[in-house]
Structures are given as C-alpha cells and as structure tokens.
Amino acid sequence: MTRHFLYPSTMFASAQPAEVTTILGSCVAVCLWDRYLGIGGINHYMLPTWNGMELASPKYGNIAIERLVERMQQLGCQKKNLVAKVFGGGEVISVSTSTLHIGERNIMVADDMLDKLGIPIVGRSTGGNNGRKIIFNTHTGEVLQCYIKSQIAK
C-alpha cells in the first residue's frame, strides 16, 4: 500500500490502495469512498467558498468537493455509490474579536454540497477547539483520527 501526505488545498484519489495522512485545524477534509469498487479519495480545503476573484482552486470547499467527485467519476465511480466522511473545521485560532468562524463555515459547505449531490455522510468528526490528524485508507474507507491540542494561550 502506498502512503501519501495530503497538503492543504490539494486532493488525492486512487483506484489503488493508499493510506493518506493530513493535518486539519479549521480546514476540512472530505473523504469519499465507493463501497462497491473500493476506490477512495480525499480533499483538504482551507476556505468555504470561491469568491470568483482568484483562481478556482481546491483551496475552496465548493471547488474541492466538486473536483473530488469528478475525479472519483473519472476512476469509474458512480455518484450513487459514494459515501462521505467529514473531518476538521475546528476553531483553533483564538482571536477574541473574530466573527469569521472559518471552521464552522467550512463544515457547512461540506454538509450543503454533499446533500445537494446526494452523497450521504456516514461518519464525521467536526468542530470543537482541537486540530486533528487523520489517516484515510482509500481501499477500505476507514479513517483513523487523533486530536491535536491547541497550543494557543488562553
């Protein structure tokens, strides 16, 4: 099995078994898995929605989810056979006057887009104040997670 580290603003999908690791704070990762073909894919996005001004990259949730679904279909998956697991979206940045709530908004984009695409969410670990390290097995759809405590003084 190959191992891959997923950086922010990127995605990975493979018909070959792989173990994909990523670290999440306010970012969100959506793991898609075709339960019939054993094919999986994952993205790691930083911001909720593309504003139309910069390049439409997987840095944005709406772009990252669309592109991951497209990539899964290129690998032979059918949308009706996909299931999702959603991770991240923690409020790990302590800014006393912040009303940005990036993590919360990132989670909402995943929920809304997956619902519109008809892809059920079968697992999740979102929100809170801690980061997460996840390891996604693209062949089995399993995700291992451990929390990363915030180092910010309160």
CSV table of N, CA and C in Angstrom, one decimal:
chain,number,residue,atom,x,y,z
A,1,MET,N,0.9,-1.2,0.0
A,1,MET,CA,0.0,0.0,0.0
A,1,MET,C,0.9,1.2,0.0
A,2,THR,N,0.6,2.2,-0.9
A,2,THR,CA,1.4,3.4,-0.9
A,2,THR,C,0.9,4.4,0.2
A,3,ARG,N,1.8,5.2,0.6
A,3,ARG,CA,1.4,6.3,1.6
A,3,ARG,C,1.6,7.6,1.0
A,4,HIS,N,0.7,8.5,1.3
A,4,HIS,CA,0.7,9.9,0.7
A,4,HIS,C,0.4,10.9,1.8
A,5,PHE,N,1.1,12.0,1.9
A,5,PHE,CA,0.7,13.1,2.8
A,5,PHE,C,0.0,14.1,1.9
A,6,LEU,N,-1.2,14.5,2.4
A,6,LEU,CA,-2.1,15.5,1.7
A,6,LEU,C,-1.9,16.9,2.3
A,7,TYR,N,-1.4,17.8,1.5
A,7,TYR,CA,-1.2,19.2,1.9
A,7,TYR,C,-2.5,20.0,1.7
A,8,PRO,N,-2.6,21.1,2.4
A,8,PRO,CA,-3.8,22.0,2.3
A,8,PRO,C,-3.9,22.4,0.8
A,9,SER,N,-5.2,22.6,0.4
A,9,SER,CA,-5.5,23.0,-1.0
A,9,SER,C,-5.3,22.0,-2.0
A,10,THR,N,-5.2,20.7,-1.6
A,10,THR,CA,-5.0,19.6,-2.6
A,10,THR,C,-6.0,18.5,-2.4
A,11,MET,N,-5.9,17.5,-3.3
A,11,MET,CA,-6.8,16.3,-3.2
A,11,MET,C,-6.0,15.1,-3.7
A,12,PHE,N,-6.5,14.0,-3.3
A,12,PHE,CA,-5.9,12.7,-3.8
A,12,PHE,C,-7.0,11.7,-4.0
A,13,ALA,N,-7.0,11.0,-5.1
A,13,ALA,CA,-7.9,9.9,-5.3
A,13,ALA,C,-7.2,8.8,-6.1
A,14,SER,N,-7.5,7.5,-5.8
A,14,SER,CA,-6.7,6.4,-6.4
A,14,SER,C,-7.6,5.2,-6.4
A,15,ALA,N,-7.5,4.4,-7.5
A,15,ALA,CA,-8.1,3.1,-7.6
A,15,ALA,C,-7.2,2.1,-6.9
A,16,GLN,N,-5.9,2.4,-6.7
A,16,GLN,CA,-5.0,1.6,-6.0
A,16,GLN,C,-5.1,1.9,-4.5
A,17,PRO,N,-4.9,0.9,-3.6
A,17,PRO,CA,-5.0,1.1,-2.2
A,17,PRO,C,-3.9,2.1,-1.8
A,18,ALA,N,-4.3,3.1,-1.0
A,18,ALA,CA,-3.3,4.0,-0.4
A,18,ALA,C,-3.7,4.5,1.0
A,19,GLU,N,-2.8,4.9,1.7
A,19,GLU,CA,-3.0,5.5,3.0
A,19,GLU,C,-2.7,6.9,3.0
A,20,VAL,N,-3.7,7.8,3.2
A,20,VAL,CA,-3.5,9.2,3.0
A,20,VAL,C,-3.6,9.9,4.4
A,21,THR,N,-2.5,10.7,4.7
A,21,THR,CA,-2.5,11.4,6.0
A,21,THR,C,-2.6,12.9,5.8
A,22,THR,N,-3.3,13.5,6.6
A,22,THR,CA,-3.4,15.0,6.6
A,22,THR,C,-3.6,15.5,8.0
A,23,ILE,N,-3.3,16.8,8.2
A,23,ILE,CA,-3.4,17.5,9.5
A,23,ILE,C,-4.4,18.6,9.3
A,24,LEU,N,-5.4,18.7,10.1
A,24,LEU,CA,-6.5,19.7,10.0
A,24,LEU,C,-6.7,20.6,11.2
A,25,GLY,N,-6.9,21.8,11.0
A,25,GLY,CA,-7.2,22.8,12.1
A,25,GLY,C,-8.6,23.3,11.7
A,26,SER,N,-8.7,24.5,11.2
A,26,SER,CA,-10.0,25.0,10.7
A,26,SER,C,-10.4,24.5,9.4
A,27,CYS,N,-9.4,23.9,8.7
A,27,CYS,CA,-9.6,23.3,7.4
A,27,CYS,C,-10.5,22.0,7.5
A,28,VAL,N,-11.1,21.6,6.4
A,28,VAL,CA,-11.9,20.4,6.4
A,28,VAL,C,-11.4,19.5,5.3
A,29,ALA,N,-11.5,18.2,5.6
A,29,ALA,CA,-11.2,17.1,4.7
A,29,ALA,C,-12.5,16.3,4.5
A,30,VAL,N,-12.9,16.1,3.2
A,30,VAL,CA,-14.0,15.2,2.8
A,30,VAL,C,-13.4,14.0,2.3
A,31,CYS,N,-13.7,12.8,2.8
A,31,CYS,CA,-13.3,11.5,2.3
A,31,CYS,C,-14.4,10.9,1.6
A,32,LEU,N,-14.2,10.6,0.3
A,32,LEU,CA,-15.3,9.9,-0.4
A,32,LEU,C,-14.8,8.5,-0.7
A,33,TRP,N,-15.7,7.5,-0.6
A,33,TRP,CA,-15.4,6.1,-0.8
A,33,TRP,C,-16.5,5.5,-1.6
A,34,ASP,N,-16.2,4.7,-2.6
A,34,ASP,CA,-17.1,3.9,-3.4
A,34,ASP,C,-17.2,2.5,-2.7
A,35,ARG,N,-18.2,2.2,-2.1
A,35,ARG,CA,-18.4,1.0,-1.3
A,35,ARG,C,-18.4,-0.3,-2.2
A,36,TYR,N,-18.6,-0.1,-3.5
A,36,TYR,CA,-18.7,-1.3,-4.4
A,36,TYR,C,-17.3,-1.5,-5.0
A,37,LEU,N,-16.6,-0.5,-5.4
A,37,LEU,CA,-15.4,-0.6,-6.1
A,37,LEU,C,-14.1,-0.5,-5.2
A,38,GLY,N,-14.3,-0.1,-4.0
A,38,GLY,CA,-13.2,0.0,-3.1
A,38,GLY,C,-12.2,1.1,-3.5
A,39,ILE,N,-12.8,2.2,-4.1
A,39,ILE,CA,-12.0,3.3,-4.5
A,39,ILE,C,-12.3,4.5,-3.6
A,40,GLY,N,-11.2,5.2,-3.2
A,40,GLY,CA,-11.4,6.3,-2.3
A,40,GLY,C,-10.6,7.6,-2.7
A,41,GLY,N,-11.1,8.7,-2.2
A,41,GLY,CA,-10.5,10.0,-2.5
A,41,GLY,C,-10.7,10.9,-1.3
A,42,ILE,N,-9.8,11.9,-1.2
A,42,ILE,CA,-9.9,12.9,-0.1
A,42,ILE,C,-9.4,14.3,-0.6
A,43,ASN,N,-10.0,15.3,0.0
A,43,ASN,CA,-9.6,16.6,-0.3
A,43,ASN,C,-9.2,17.3,1.1
A,44,HIS,N,-8.6,18.5,1.0
A,44,HIS,CA,-8.2,19.2,2.2
A,44,HIS,C,-8.4,20.7,1.8
A,45,TYR,N,-9.5,21.3,2.2
A,45,TYR,CA,-9.7,22.7,1.8
A,45,TYR,C,-9.6,23.6,3.0
A,46,MET,N,-9.2,24.9,2.7
A,46,MET,CA,-8.9,25.9,3.7
A,46,MET,C,-10.1,26.9,3.9
A,47,LEU,N,-10.8,27.2,2.9
A,47,LEU,CA,-11.8,28.3,3.0
A,47,LEU,C,-13.1,27.7,2.4
A,48,PRO,N,-14.3,28.3,2.8
A,48,PRO,CA,-15.5,27.7,2.4
A,48,PRO,C,-15.9,27.8,0.9
A,49,THR,N,-15.9,29.0,0.4
A,49,THR,CA,-16.4,29.2,-1.0
A,49,THR,C,-15.5,30.1,-1.8
A,50,TRP,N,-15.4,29.8,-3.0
A,50,TRP,CA,-14.7,30.6,-4.0
A,50,TRP,C,-15.5,31.9,-4.3
A,51,ASN,N,-14.8,33.0,-4.2
A,51,ASN,CA,-15.4,34.3,-4.4
A,51,ASN,C,-15.5,34.8,-5.9
A,52,GLY,N,-14.9,34.0,-6.8
A,52,GLY,CA,-14.9,34.3,-8.2
A,52,GLY,C,-13.8,35.2,-8.6
A,53,MET,N,-13.0,35.7,-7.7
A,53,MET,CA,-11.9,36.6,-8.0
A,53,MET,C,-10.6,36.0,-8.3
A,54,GLU,N,-10.1,35.0,-7.6
A,54,GLU,CA,-8.9,34.4,-7.8
A,54,GLU,C,-9.1,33.1,-8.6
A,55,LEU,N,-8.1,32.3,-8.7
A,55,LEU,CA,-8.1,31.1,-9.4
A,55,LEU,C,-9.1,30.1,-8.7
A,56,ALA,N,-10.0,29.4,-9.4
A,56,ALA,CA,-10.9,28.5,-8.8
A,56,ALA,C,-10.1,27.2,-8.4
A,57,SER,N,-9.5,27.2,-7.2
A,57,SER,CA,-8.7,26.1,-6.8
A,57,SER,C,-9.3,25.3,-5.7
A,58,PRO,N,-8.8,24.1,-5.4
A,58,PRO,CA,-9.3,23.3,-4.3
A,58,PRO,C,-9.0,23.9,-2.9
A,59,LYS,N,-8.5,25.1,-2.9
A,59,LYS,CA,-8.3,25.8,-1.6
A,59,LYS,C,-9.7,26.1,-1.0
A,60,TYR,N,-10.7,26.1,-1.9
A,60,TYR,CA,-12.1,26.5,-1.5
A,60,TYR,C,-13.0,25.2,-1.5
A,61,GLY,N,-13.8,25.1,-0.5
A,61,GLY,CA,-14.6,23.9,-0.3
A,61,GLY,C,-15.5,23.6,-1.5
A,62,ASN,N,-16.2,24.6,-2.0
A,62,ASN,CA,-17.1,24.2,-3.1
A,62,ASN,C,-16.4,23.7,-4.3
A,63,ILE,N,-15.2,24.2,-4.6
A,63,ILE,CA,-14.4,23.8,-5.7
A,63,ILE,C,-13.8,22.4,-5.4
A,64,ALA,N,-13.2,22.2,-4.2
A,64,ALA,CA,-12.6,21.0,-3.8
A,64,ALA,C,-13.5,19.8,-3.8
A,65,ILE,N,-14.8,20.0,-3.4
A,65,ILE,CA,-15.7,18.9,-3.3
A,65,ILE,C,-16.2,18.5,-4.8
A,66,GLU,N,-16.4,19.5,-5.6
A,66,GLU,CA,-16.8,19.3,-7.0
A,66,GLU,C,-15.7,18.5,-7.7
A,67,ARG,N,-14.5,19.0,-7.6
A,67,ARG,CA,-13.4,18.3,-8.3
A,67,ARG,C,-13.1,16.9,-7.8
A,68,LEU,N,-13.3,16.7,-6.5
A,68,LEU,CA,-13.1,15.3,-5.9
A,68,LEU,C,-14.1,14.4,-6.5
A,69,VAL,N,-15.4,14.8,-6.5
A,69,VAL,CA,-16.4,14.0,-7.1
A,69,VAL,C,-16.1,13.7,-8.6
A,70,GLU,N,-15.7,14.7,-9.3
A,70,GLU,CA,-15.3,14.5,-10.7
A,70,GLU,C,-14.2,13.5,-10.9
A,71,ARG,N,-13.2,13.6,-10.0
A,71,ARG,CA,-12.1,12.7,-10.1
A,71,ARG,C,-12.5,11.2,-9.8
A,72,MET,N,-13.4,11.1,-8.8
A,72,MET,CA,-13.9,9.8,-8.5
A,72,MET,C,-14.7,9.2,-9.6
A,73,GLN,N,-15.4,10.0,-10.3
A,73,GLN,CA,-16.2,9.5,-11.5
A,73,GLN,C,-15.2,9.1,-12.6
A,74,GLN,N,-14.1,9.9,-12.8
A,74,GLN,CA,-13.1,9.5,-13.8
A,74,GLN,C,-12.5,8.2,-13.5
A,75,LEU,N,-12.4,7.8,-12.2
A,75,LEU,CA,-11.9,6.5,-11.8
A,75,LEU,C,-12.9,5.4,-11.9
A,76,GLY,N,-14.1,5.7,-12.4
A,76,GLY,CA,-15.1,4.7,-12.6
A,76,GLY,C,-16.3,4.6,-11.6
A,77,CYS,N,-16.2,5.5,-10.6
A,77,CYS,CA,-17.2,5.5,-9.5
A,77,CYS,C,-18.5,6.2,-10.1
A,78,GLN,N,-19.6,5.7,-9.5
A,78,GLN,CA,-20.9,6.4,-9.7
A,78,GLN,C,-21.3,7.1,-8.5
A,79,LYS,N,-21.8,8.3,-8.6
A,79,LYS,CA,-22.2,9.2,-7.5
A,79,LYS,C,-23.1,8.5,-6.5
A,80,LYS,N,-24.0,7.6,-7.1
A,80,LYS,CA,-25.0,6.9,-6.2
A,80,LYS,C,-24.3,5.9,-5.3
A,81,ASN,N,-23.1,5.5,-5.6
A,81,ASN,CA,-22.4,4.5,-4.8
A,81,ASN,C,-21.4,5.2,-3.8
A,82,LEU,N,-21.3,6.5,-3.8
A,82,LEU,CA,-20.3,7.2,-2.9
A,82,LEU,C,-20.9,7.4,-1.6
A,83,VAL,N,-20.1,7.3,-0.5
A,83,VAL,CA,-20.4,7.8,0.8
A,83,VAL,C,-19.3,8.7,1.3
A,84,ALA,N,-19.6,9.6,2.2
A,84,ALA,CA,-18.6,10.6,2.7
A,84,ALA,C,-18.4,10.5,4.2
A,85,LYS,N,-17.2,10.9,4.5
A,85,LYS,CA,-16.8,11.1,5.9
A,85,LYS,C,-16.2,12.5,6.0
A,86,VAL,N,-16.6,13.3,7.0
A,86,VAL,CA,-16.1,14.7,7.0
A,86,VAL,C,-15.4,14.9,8.3
A,87,PHE,N,-14.2,15.6,8.2
A,87,PHE,CA,-13.4,15.8,9.4
A,87,PHE,C,-12.8,17.3,9.4
A,88,GLY,N,-12.6,17.8,10.6
A,88,GLY,CA,-12.0,19.1,10.7
A,88,GLY,C,-12.9,20.2,11.1
A,89,GLY,N,-12.6,21.4,10.7
A,89,GLY,CA,-13.4,22.6,11.0
A,89,GLY,C,-13.4,23.0,12.4
A,90,GLY,N,-12.3,22.8,13.1
A,90,GLY,CA,-12.1,23.2,14.5
A,90,GLY,C,-11.8,24.7,14.5
A,91,GLU,N,-12.2,25.3,15.6
A,91,GLU,CA,-11.9,26.8,15.8
A,91,GLU,C,-10.7,26.8,16.6
A,92,VAL,N,-9.5,26.6,15.9
A,92,VAL,CA,-8.2,26.5,16.6
A,92,VAL,C,-7.5,27.8,16.7
A,93,ILE,N,-8.0,28.9,16.0
A,93,ILE,CA,-7.3,30.2,16.1
A,93,ILE,C,-8.1,31.0,17.1
A,94,SER,N,-7.4,31.5,18.1
A,94,SER,CA,-8.1,32.2,19.2
A,94,SER,C,-7.9,33.7,18.9
A,95,VAL,N,-8.9,34.3,18.3
A,95,VAL,CA,-8.9,35.8,18.1
A,95,VAL,C,-10.2,36.3,18.8
A,96,SER,N,-10.0,37.1,19.8
A,96,SER,CA,-11.1,37.5,20.7
A,96,SER,C,-12.2,38.2,20.0
A,97,THR,N,-11.9,39.0,19.0
A,97,THR,CA,-12.9,39.7,18.3
A,97,THR,C,-13.3,39.1,17.0
A,98,SER,N,-12.8,37.9,16.7
A,98,SER,CA,-13.1,37.3,15.4
A,98,SER,C,-14.6,36.8,15.3
A,99,THR,N,-15.2,37.1,14.2
A,99,THR,CA,-16.5,36.6,13.9
A,99,THR,C,-16.4,35.8,12.6
A,100,LEU,N,-15.2,35.4,12.2
A,100,LEU,CA,-15.1,34.7,10.9
A,100,LEU,C,-15.6,33.3,11.0
A,101,HIS,N,-15.3,32.6,12.0
A,101,HIS,CA,-15.8,31.2,12.2
A,101,HIS,C,-15.5,30.4,11.0
A,102,ILE,N,-14.3,30.4,10.5
A,102,ILE,CA,-13.9,29.7,9.3
A,102,ILE,C,-14.2,28.2,9.4
A,103,GLY,N,-13.9,27.6,10.5
A,103,GLY,CA,-14.1,26.1,10.7
A,103,GLY,C,-15.6,25.8,10.5
A,104,GLU,N,-16.4,26.5,11.2
A,104,GLU,CA,-17.9,26.3,11.1
A,104,GLU,C,-18.4,26.5,9.7
A,105,ARG,N,-17.9,27.5,9.0
A,105,ARG,CA,-18.4,27.7,7.6
A,105,ARG,C,-17.8,26.6,6.7
A,106,ASN,N,-16.6,26.1,6.9
A,106,ASN,CA,-16.1,25.0,6.1
A,106,ASN,C,-17.0,23.8,6.3
A,107,ILE,N,-17.4,23.5,7.5
A,107,ILE,CA,-18.3,22.4,7.8
A,107,ILE,C,-19.6,22.5,7.0
A,108,MET,N,-20.2,23.7,7.1
A,108,MET,CA,-21.5,23.9,6.5
A,108,MET,C,-21.4,23.7,5.0
A,109,VAL,N,-20.3,24.1,4.3
A,109,VAL,CA,-20.1,23.9,2.9
A,109,VAL,C,-20.1,22.4,2.6
A,110,ALA,N,-19.4,21.6,3.4
A,110,ALA,CA,-19.4,20.2,3.1
A,110,ALA,C,-20.8,19.6,3.3
A,111,ASP,N,-21.4,19.9,4.3
A,111,ASP,CA,-22.8,19.4,4.6
A,111,ASP,C,-23.7,19.8,3.4
A,112,ASP,N,-23.7,21.1,3.0
A,112,ASP,CA,-24.6,21.5,2.0
A,112,ASP,C,-24.3,20.9,0.6
A,113,MET,N,-23.1,20.9,0.3
A,113,MET,CA,-22.7,20.3,-1.1
A,113,MET,C,-23.0,18.9,-1.2
A,114,LEU,N,-22.6,18.1,-0.1
A,114,LEU,CA,-22.8,16.7,-0.2
A,114,LEU,C,-24.3,16.3,-0.2
A,115,ASP,N,-25.1,17.1,0.5
A,115,ASP,CA,-26.6,16.9,0.5
A,115,ASP,C,-27.1,17.2,-0.9
A,116,LYS,N,-26.7,18.3,-1.5
A,116,LYS,CA,-27.1,18.6,-2.9
A,116,LYS,C,-26.7,17.6,-3.9
A,117,LEU,N,-25.5,17.0,-3.7
A,117,LEU,CA,-25.0,15.9,-4.6
A,117,LEU,C,-25.6,14.6,-4.4
A,118,GLY,N,-26.4,14.5,-3.3
A,118,GLY,CA,-27.0,13.2,-2.9
A,118,GLY,C,-26.0,12.2,-2.4
A,119,ILE,N,-24.9,12.6,-1.8
A,119,ILE,CA,-23.9,11.8,-1.2
A,119,ILE,C,-24.1,11.7,0.3
A,120,PRO,N,-24.4,10.6,0.9
A,120,PRO,CA,-24.7,10.6,2.4
A,120,PRO,C,-23.4,10.7,3.2
A,121,ILE,N,-23.5,11.4,4.3
A,121,ILE,CA,-22.3,11.4,5.2
A,121,ILE,C,-22.5,10.3,6.2
A,122,VAL,N,-21.6,9.4,6.2
A,122,VAL,CA,-21.7,8.2,7.1
A,122,VAL,C,-20.8,8.3,8.3
A,123,GLY,N,-20.0,9.3,8.4
A,123,GLY,CA,-19.1,9.5,9.5
A,123,GLY,C,-18.6,10.9,9.6
A,124,ARG,N,-18.3,11.4,10.8
A,124,ARG,CA,-17.8,12.7,10.9
A,124,ARG,C,-17.2,13.0,12.2
A,125,SER,N,-16.2,13.9,12.2
A,125,SER,CA,-15.7,14.4,13.5
A,125,SER,C,-15.3,15.9,13.1
A,126,THR,N,-16.2,16.8,13.5
A,126,THR,CA,-16.0,18.2,13.1
A,126,THR,C,-16.2,19.1,14.3
A,127,GLY,N,-15.7,20.3,14.1
A,127,GLY,CA,-15.9,21.4,15.1
A,127,GLY,C,-15.0,21.2,16.3
A,128,GLY,N,-15.3,21.9,17.4
A,128,GLY,CA,-14.5,21.8,18.6
A,128,GLY,C,-13.4,22.8,18.5
A,129,ASN,N,-12.4,22.6,19.5
A,129,ASN,CA,-11.3,23.6,19.6
A,129,ASN,C,-10.0,22.9,19.3
A,130,ASN,N,-10.0,21.7,18.9
A,130,ASN,CA,-8.7,21.0,18.6
A,130,ASN,C,-8.5,20.7,17.2
A,131,GLY,N,-7.3,20.6,16.8
A,131,GLY,CA,-7.0,20.1,15.4
A,131,GLY,C,-7.1,18.6,15.4
A,132,ARG,N,-6.9,18.0,14.2
A,132,ARG,CA,-7.0,16.6,14.0
A,132,ARG,C,-5.9,16.1,13.0
A,133,LYS,N,-5.4,14.9,13.3
A,133,LYS,CA,-4.6,14.2,12.3
A,133,LYS,C,-5.5,13.0,11.9
A,134,ILE,N,-5.6,12.9,10.6
A,134,ILE,CA,-6.4,11.7,10.1
A,134,ILE,C,-5.6,10.9,9.1
A,135,ILE,N,-5.9,9.6,9.1
A,135,ILE,CA,-5.3,8.7,8.1
A,135,ILE,C,-6.4,8.0,7.5
A,136,PHE,N,-6.5,8.2,6.1
A,136,PHE,CA,-7.6,7.6,5.4
A,136,PHE,C,-7.1,6.5,4.5
A,137,ASN,N,-7.8,5.3,4.6
A,137,ASN,CA,-7.4,4.1,3.8
A,137,ASN,C,-8.4,4.2,2.6
A,138,THR,N,-7.9,4.4,1.4
A,138,THR,CA,-8.7,4.6,0.2
A,138,THR,C,-9.3,3.3,-0.2
A,139,HIS,N,-8.8,2.2,0.2
A,139,HIS,CA,-9.3,0.9,-0.2
A,139,HIS,C,-10.5,0.4,0.6
A,140,THR,N,-10.4,0.7,1.9
A,140,THR,CA,-11.5,0.2,2.9
A,140,THR,C,-12.4,1.3,3.3
A,141,GLY,N,-12.1,2.6,3.1
A,141,GLY,CA,-12.9,3.7,3.5
A,141,GLY,C,-12.7,4.0,5.0
A,142,GLU,N,-11.9,3.3,5.7
A,142,GLU,CA,-11.6,3.6,7.1
A,142,GLU,C,-10.8,4.8,7.3
A,143,VAL,N,-11.1,5.5,8.4
A,143,VAL,CA,-10.4,6.7,8.8
A,143,VAL,C,-10.0,6.6,10.3
A,144,LEU,N,-8.7,6.7,10.5
A,144,LEU,CA,-8.2,6.8,11.9
A,144,LEU,C,-8.0,8.3,12.2
A,145,GLN,N,-8.3,8.7,13.4
A,145,GLN,CA,-8.1,10.1,13.8
A,145,GLN,C,-7.5,10.2,15.2
A,146,CYS,N,-6.7,11.2,15.4
A,146,CYS,CA,-6.3,11.6,16.7
A,146,CYS,C,-6.4,13.1,16.8
A,147,TYR,N,-6.7,13.6,18.0
A,147,TYR,CA,-6.8,15.0,18.2
A,147,TYR,C,-5.5,15.6,18.5
A,148,ILE,N,-5.3,16.9,18.1
A,148,ILE,CA,-4.1,17.7,18.3
A,148,ILE,C,-4.6,18.9,19.2
A,149,LYS,N,-4.1,18.9,20.4
A,149,LYS,CA,-4.5,20.0,21.3
A,149,LYS,C,-3.9,21.3,20.8
A,150,SER,N,-4.7,22.4,21.0
A,150,SER,CA,-4.3,23.7,20.7
A,150,SER,C,-3.2,24.2,21.6
A,151,GLN,N,-2.2,24.9,21.0
A,151,GLN,CA,-1.0,25.4,21.8
A,151,GLN,C,-1.2,26.9,22.1
A,152,ILE,N,-2.4,27.4,21.8
A,152,ILE,CA,-2.6,28.9,22.0
A,152,ILE,C,-2.9,29.1,23.5
A,153,ALA,N,-2.2,30.1,24.0
A,153,ALA,CA,-2.5,30.5,25.4
A,153,ALA,C,-3.9,31.2,25.5
A,154,LYS,N,-4.7,30.9,26.5
A,154,LYS,CA,-6.0,31.5,26.6
A,154,LYS,C,-6.1,32.4,27.7
